[in-house]
C-alpha atoms as a PDB file:
ATOM      1  CA  MET A   1     -68.622 180.987  79.861  1.00  0.00           C
ATOM      2  CA  SER A   2     -67.599 177.855  82.239  1.00  0.00           C
ATOM      3  CA  GLU A   3     -64.992 175.488  80.960  1.00  0.00           C
ATOM      4  CA  VAL A   4     -65.744 172.536  78.013  1.00  0.00           C
ATOM      5  CA  ARG A   5     -64.830 169.797  79.906  1.00  0.00           C
ATOM      6  CA  ALA A   6     -64.399 166.353  78.587  1.00  0.00           C
ATOM      7  CA  GLY A   7     -68.606 164.468  78.623  1.00  0.00           C
ATOM      8  CA  MET A   8     -70.553 167.024  77.038  1.00  0.00           C
ATOM      9  CA  ALA A   9     -72.615 166.994  74.095  1.00  0.00           C
ATOM     10  CA  ALA A  10     -71.642 168.756  71.269  1.00  0.00           C
ATOM     11  CA  VAL A  11     -73.522 169.829  67.735  1.00  0.00           C
ATOM     12  CA  SER A  12     -71.153 170.284  64.439  1.00  0.00           C
ATOM     13  CA  MET A  13     -72.698 173.736  63.228  1.00  0.00           C
ATOM     14  CA  ALA A  14     -70.045 174.121  60.153  1.00  0.00           C
ATOM     15  CA  GLY A  15     -68.130 172.115  57.700  1.00  0.00           C
ATOM     16  CA  HIS A  16     -69.300 169.245  56.047  1.00  0.00           C
ATOM     17  CA  ASP A  17     -70.448 167.842  58.649  1.00  0.00           C
ATOM     18  CA  THR A  18     -73.177 169.683  60.453  1.00  0.00           C
ATOM     19  CA  GLY A  19     -75.824 168.719  62.520  1.00  0.00           C
ATOM     20  CA  ARG A  20     -74.051 166.187  63.392  1.00  0.00           C
ATOM     21  CA  TYR A  21     -74.485 164.451  67.389  1.00  0.00           C
ATOM     22  CA  TYR A  22     -70.638 164.257  68.760  1.00  0.00           C
ATOM     23  CA  ILE A  23     -69.423 163.740  72.922  1.00  0.00           C
ATOM     24  CA  ILE A  24     -66.556 166.210  73.390  1.00  0.00           C
ATOM     25  CA  VAL A  25     -63.847 163.648  74.193  1.00  0.00           C
ATOM     26  CA  ARG A  26     -61.306 165.865  75.829  1.00  0.00           C
ATOM     27  CA  ALA A  27     -61.399 169.666  74.459  1.00  0.00           C
ATOM     28  CA  VAL A  28     -57.050 171.380  74.210  1.00  0.00           C
ATOM     29  CA  ASP A  29     -56.005 174.722  73.319  1.00  0.00           C
ATOM     30  CA  GLY A  30     -60.306 175.506  71.390  1.00  0.00           C
ATOM     31  CA  TYR A  31     -60.241 172.489  69.743  1.00  0.00           C
ATOM     32  CA  VAL A  32     -62.433 169.949  70.566  1.00  0.00           C
ATOM     33  CA  TYR A  33     -62.027 166.258  69.959  1.00  0.00           C
ATOM     34  CA  LEU A  34     -65.788 164.680  69.204  1.00  0.00           C
ATOM     35  CA  ALA A  35     -66.001 160.922  68.860  1.00  0.00           C
ATOM     36  CA  ASP A  36     -70.026 159.361  67.348  1.00  0.00           C
ATOM     37  CA  GLY A  37     -69.045 156.041  67.843  1.00  0.00           C
ATOM     38  CA  THR A  38     -69.681 155.187  64.696  1.00  0.00           C
ATOM     39  CA  LEU A  39     -67.361 157.142  62.724  1.00  0.00           C
ATOM     40  CA  ARG A  40     -65.783 158.720  64.302  1.00  0.00           C
ATOM     41  CA  THR A  41     -64.408 156.045  67.042  1.00  0.00           C
ATOM     42  CA  CYS A  42     -63.508 156.906  70.928  1.00  0.00           C
ATOM     43  CA  GLU A  43     -59.297 155.589  68.651  1.00  0.00           C
ATOM     44  CA  HIS A  44     -59.836 158.525  65.955  1.00  0.00           C
ATOM     45  CA  PRO A  45     -61.873 161.449  67.698  1.00  0.00           C
ATOM     46  CA  LYS A  46     -62.367 164.491  64.803  1.00  0.00           C
ATOM     47  CA  LYS A  47     -60.535 167.576  65.519  1.00  0.00           C
ATOM     48  CA  LYS A  48     -63.180 170.401  65.377  1.00  0.00           C
ATOM     49  CA  LYS A  49     -62.177 174.229  66.267  1.00  0.00           C
ATOM     50  CA  LEU A  50     -64.880 175.655  69.337  1.00  0.00           C
ATOM     51  CA  ARG A  51     -66.195 178.104  67.548  1.00  0.00           C
ATOM     52  CA  HIS A  52     -67.447 175.391  65.380  1.00  0.00           C
ATOM     53  CA  VAL A  53     -69.434 173.245  67.544  1.00  0.00           C
ATOM     54  CA  GLN A  54     -72.934 173.975  69.964  1.00  0.00           C
ATOM     55  CA  ILE A  55     -72.225 172.471  72.848  1.00  0.00           C
ATOM     56  CA  ASN A  56     -74.318 171.796  75.587  1.00  0.00           C
ATOM     57  CA  ARG A  57     -72.991 172.133  78.835  1.00  0.00           C
ATOM     58  CA  ARG A  58     -74.733 168.909  80.401  1.00  0.00           C
ATOM     59  CA  ILE A  59     -73.210 165.696  80.598  1.00  0.00           C
ATOM     60  CA  SER A  60     -74.762 162.384  81.174  1.00  0.00           C
ATOM     61  CA  PRO A  61     -75.352 160.491  83.945  1.00  0.00           C
ATOM     62  CA  GLU A  62     -73.606 156.835  82.563  1.00  0.00           C
ATOM     63  CA  ILE A  63     -70.624 159.751  80.709  1.00  0.00           C
ATOM     64  CA  GLU A  64     -70.283 161.290  84.497  1.00  0.00           C
ATOM     65  CA  SER A  65     -69.682 158.368  85.885  1.00  0.00           C
ATOM     66  CA  ILE A  66     -67.369 156.413  83.490  1.00  0.00           C
ATOM     67  CA  LEU A  67     -65.127 160.114  83.944  1.00  0.00           C
ATOM     68  CA  SER A  68     -65.752 160.104  88.253  1.00  0.00           C
ATOM     69  CA  GLU A  69     -63.810 156.590  88.513  1.00  0.00           C
ATOM     70  CA  GLY A  70     -61.628 157.041  85.194  1.00  0.00           C
ATOM     71  CA  GLY A  71     -62.942 154.806  83.078  1.00  0.00           C
ATOM     72  CA  GLU A  72     -62.617 153.784  79.662  1.00  0.00           C
ATOM     73  CA  TRP A  73     -64.203 155.836  77.428  1.00  0.00           C
ATOM     74  CA  LYS A  74     -65.938 152.957  74.889  1.00  0.00           C
ATOM     75  CA  ASN A  75     -67.715 153.677  71.001  1.00  0.00           C
ATOM     76  CA  GLU A  76     -70.802 151.592  72.646  1.00  0.00           C
ATOM     77  CA  THR A  77     -72.154 154.509  75.531  1.00  0.00           C
ATOM     78  CA  ILE A  78     -71.295 156.843  73.227  1.00  0.00           C
ATOM     79  CA  LYS A  79     -73.015 155.941  70.413  1.00  0.00           C
ATOM     80  CA  ARG A  80     -76.016 154.818  73.270  1.00  0.00           C
ATOM     81  CA  VAL A  81     -75.328 158.567  74.520  1.00  0.00           C
ATOM     82  CA  VAL A  82     -75.219 159.958  71.401  1.00  0.00           C
ATOM     83  CA  LYS A  83     -78.733 158.732  70.879  1.00  0.00           C
ATOM     84  CA  GLU A  84     -79.880 159.631  73.583  1.00  0.00           C
ATOM     85  CA  TYR A  85     -79.665 163.522  73.160  1.00  0.00           C
ATOM     86  CA  ARG A  86     -80.397 163.717  69.406  1.00  0.00           C
ATOM     87  CA  ARG A  87     -84.147 162.119  70.571  1.00  0.00           C
ATOM     88  CA  LYS A  88     -84.192 164.295  72.957  1.00  0.00           C
ATOM     89  CA  GLN A  89     -83.074 167.653  70.843  1.00  0.00           C
ATOM     90  CA  GLU A  90     -85.705 166.440  68.414  1.00  0.00           C
ATOM     91  CA  VAL A  91     -88.600 166.261  70.480  1.00  0.00           C
END
Protein backbone atom coordinates (compact mmCIF):
# COMPACT_ATOMS: atom_id res chain seq x y z
CA MET A 1 0.00 0.00 0.00
CA SER A 2 1.36 3.40 -0.90
CA GLU A 3 1.86 6.20 1.56
CA VAL A 4 -0.98 8.60 2.37
CA ARG A 5 0.09 12.17 1.63
CA ALA A 6 -1.30 15.66 1.95
CA GLY A 7 -3.33 16.70 -1.06
CA MET A 8 -5.06 13.37 -1.67
CA ALA A 9 -8.84 13.33 -1.82
CA ALA A 10 -10.78 11.30 0.75
CA VAL A 11 -14.37 10.30 1.46
CA SER A 12 -15.57 9.71 5.00
CA MET A 13 -16.84 6.16 5.45
CA ALA A 14 -17.81 6.31 9.13
CA GLY A 15 -19.27 8.79 11.57
CA HIS A 16 -21.83 11.58 11.29
CA ASP A 17 -20.08 12.90 8.17
CA THR A 18 -20.36 9.65 6.16
CA GLY A 19 -20.15 10.32 2.44
CA ARG A 20 -18.59 13.77 2.79
CA TYR A 21 -15.63 14.65 0.54
CA TYR A 22 -12.40 16.10 1.92
CA ILE A 23 -8.80 16.88 1.04
CA ILE A 24 -6.10 15.46 3.32
CA VAL A 25 -4.20 18.35 4.90
CA ARG A 26 -1.77 16.09 6.78
CA ALA A 27 -1.36 12.47 7.86
CA VAL A 28 0.24 11.40 11.16
CA ASP A 29 0.43 7.98 12.88
CA GLY A 30 -2.73 6.34 11.50
CA TYR A 31 -4.74 9.55 11.51
CA VAL A 32 -5.55 12.00 8.73
CA TYR A 33 -6.50 15.64 9.10
CA LEU A 34 -9.23 16.55 6.63
CA ALA A 35 -10.52 19.87 5.29
CA ASP A 36 -13.33 20.69 2.88
CA GLY A 37 -12.94 24.46 2.82
CA THR A 38 -16.38 25.20 4.26
CA LEU A 39 -17.32 23.42 7.49
CA ARG A 40 -13.82 22.08 8.08
CA THR A 41 -11.28 24.71 7.20
CA CYS A 42 -7.51 24.42 6.86
CA GLU A 43 -7.13 26.10 10.23
CA HIS A 44 -9.46 23.58 11.95
CA PRO A 45 -9.25 20.25 10.08
CA LYS A 46 -11.15 17.16 11.15
CA LYS A 47 -9.03 14.43 12.72
CA LYS A 48 -10.13 10.99 11.58
CA LYS A 49 -8.66 7.49 11.77
CA LEU A 50 -7.20 6.33 8.48
CA ARG A 51 -9.40 3.23 8.43
CA HIS A 52 -12.54 5.42 8.48
CA VAL A 53 -11.82 7.11 5.15
CA GLN A 54 -11.59 5.94 1.56
CA ILE A 55 -8.63 7.59 -0.17
CA ASN A 56 -8.23 8.55 -3.80
CA ARG A 57 -4.48 8.39 -4.44
CA ARG A 58 -4.58 10.94 -7.29
CA ILE A 59 -3.65 14.50 -6.33
CA SER A 60 -5.25 17.43 -8.15
CA PRO A 61 -2.76 19.43 -10.27
CA GLU A 62 -3.89 22.59 -8.47
CA ILE A 63 -3.05 21.10 -5.06
CA GLU A 64 0.16 19.56 -6.42
CA SER A 65 1.42 22.99 -7.48
CA ILE A 66 0.73 24.40 -3.99
CA LEU A 67 2.61 21.50 -2.36
CA SER A 68 5.58 21.69 -4.74
CA GLU A 69 5.99 25.45 -4.25
CA GLY A 70 5.72 25.14 -0.49
CA GLY A 71 2.67 27.39 -0.62
CA GLU A 72 -0.01 27.88 1.97
CA TRP A 73 -3.31 25.98 1.98
CA LYS A 74 -6.29 28.16 1.09
CA ASN A 75 -9.89 27.27 1.84
CA GLU A 76 -11.06 28.59 -1.52
CA THR A 77 -8.69 26.23 -3.36
CA ILE A 78 -9.72 23.25 -1.26
CA LYS A 79 -13.40 24.07 -1.74
CA ARG A 80 -12.93 24.22 -5.53
CA VAL A 81 -10.97 20.93 -5.66
CA VAL A 82 -13.51 19.11 -3.45
CA LYS A 83 -16.36 20.34 -5.66
CA GLU A 84 -14.52 19.16 -8.79
CA TYR A 85 -13.75 15.76 -7.22
CA ARG A 86 -17.35 15.28 -6.05
CA ARG A 87 -18.67 16.15 -9.52
CA LYS A 88 -16.37 13.54 -11.12
CA GLN A 89 -17.43 10.85 -8.61
CA GLU A 90 -21.16 11.43 -9.03
CA VAL A 91 -21.12 11.14 -12.85
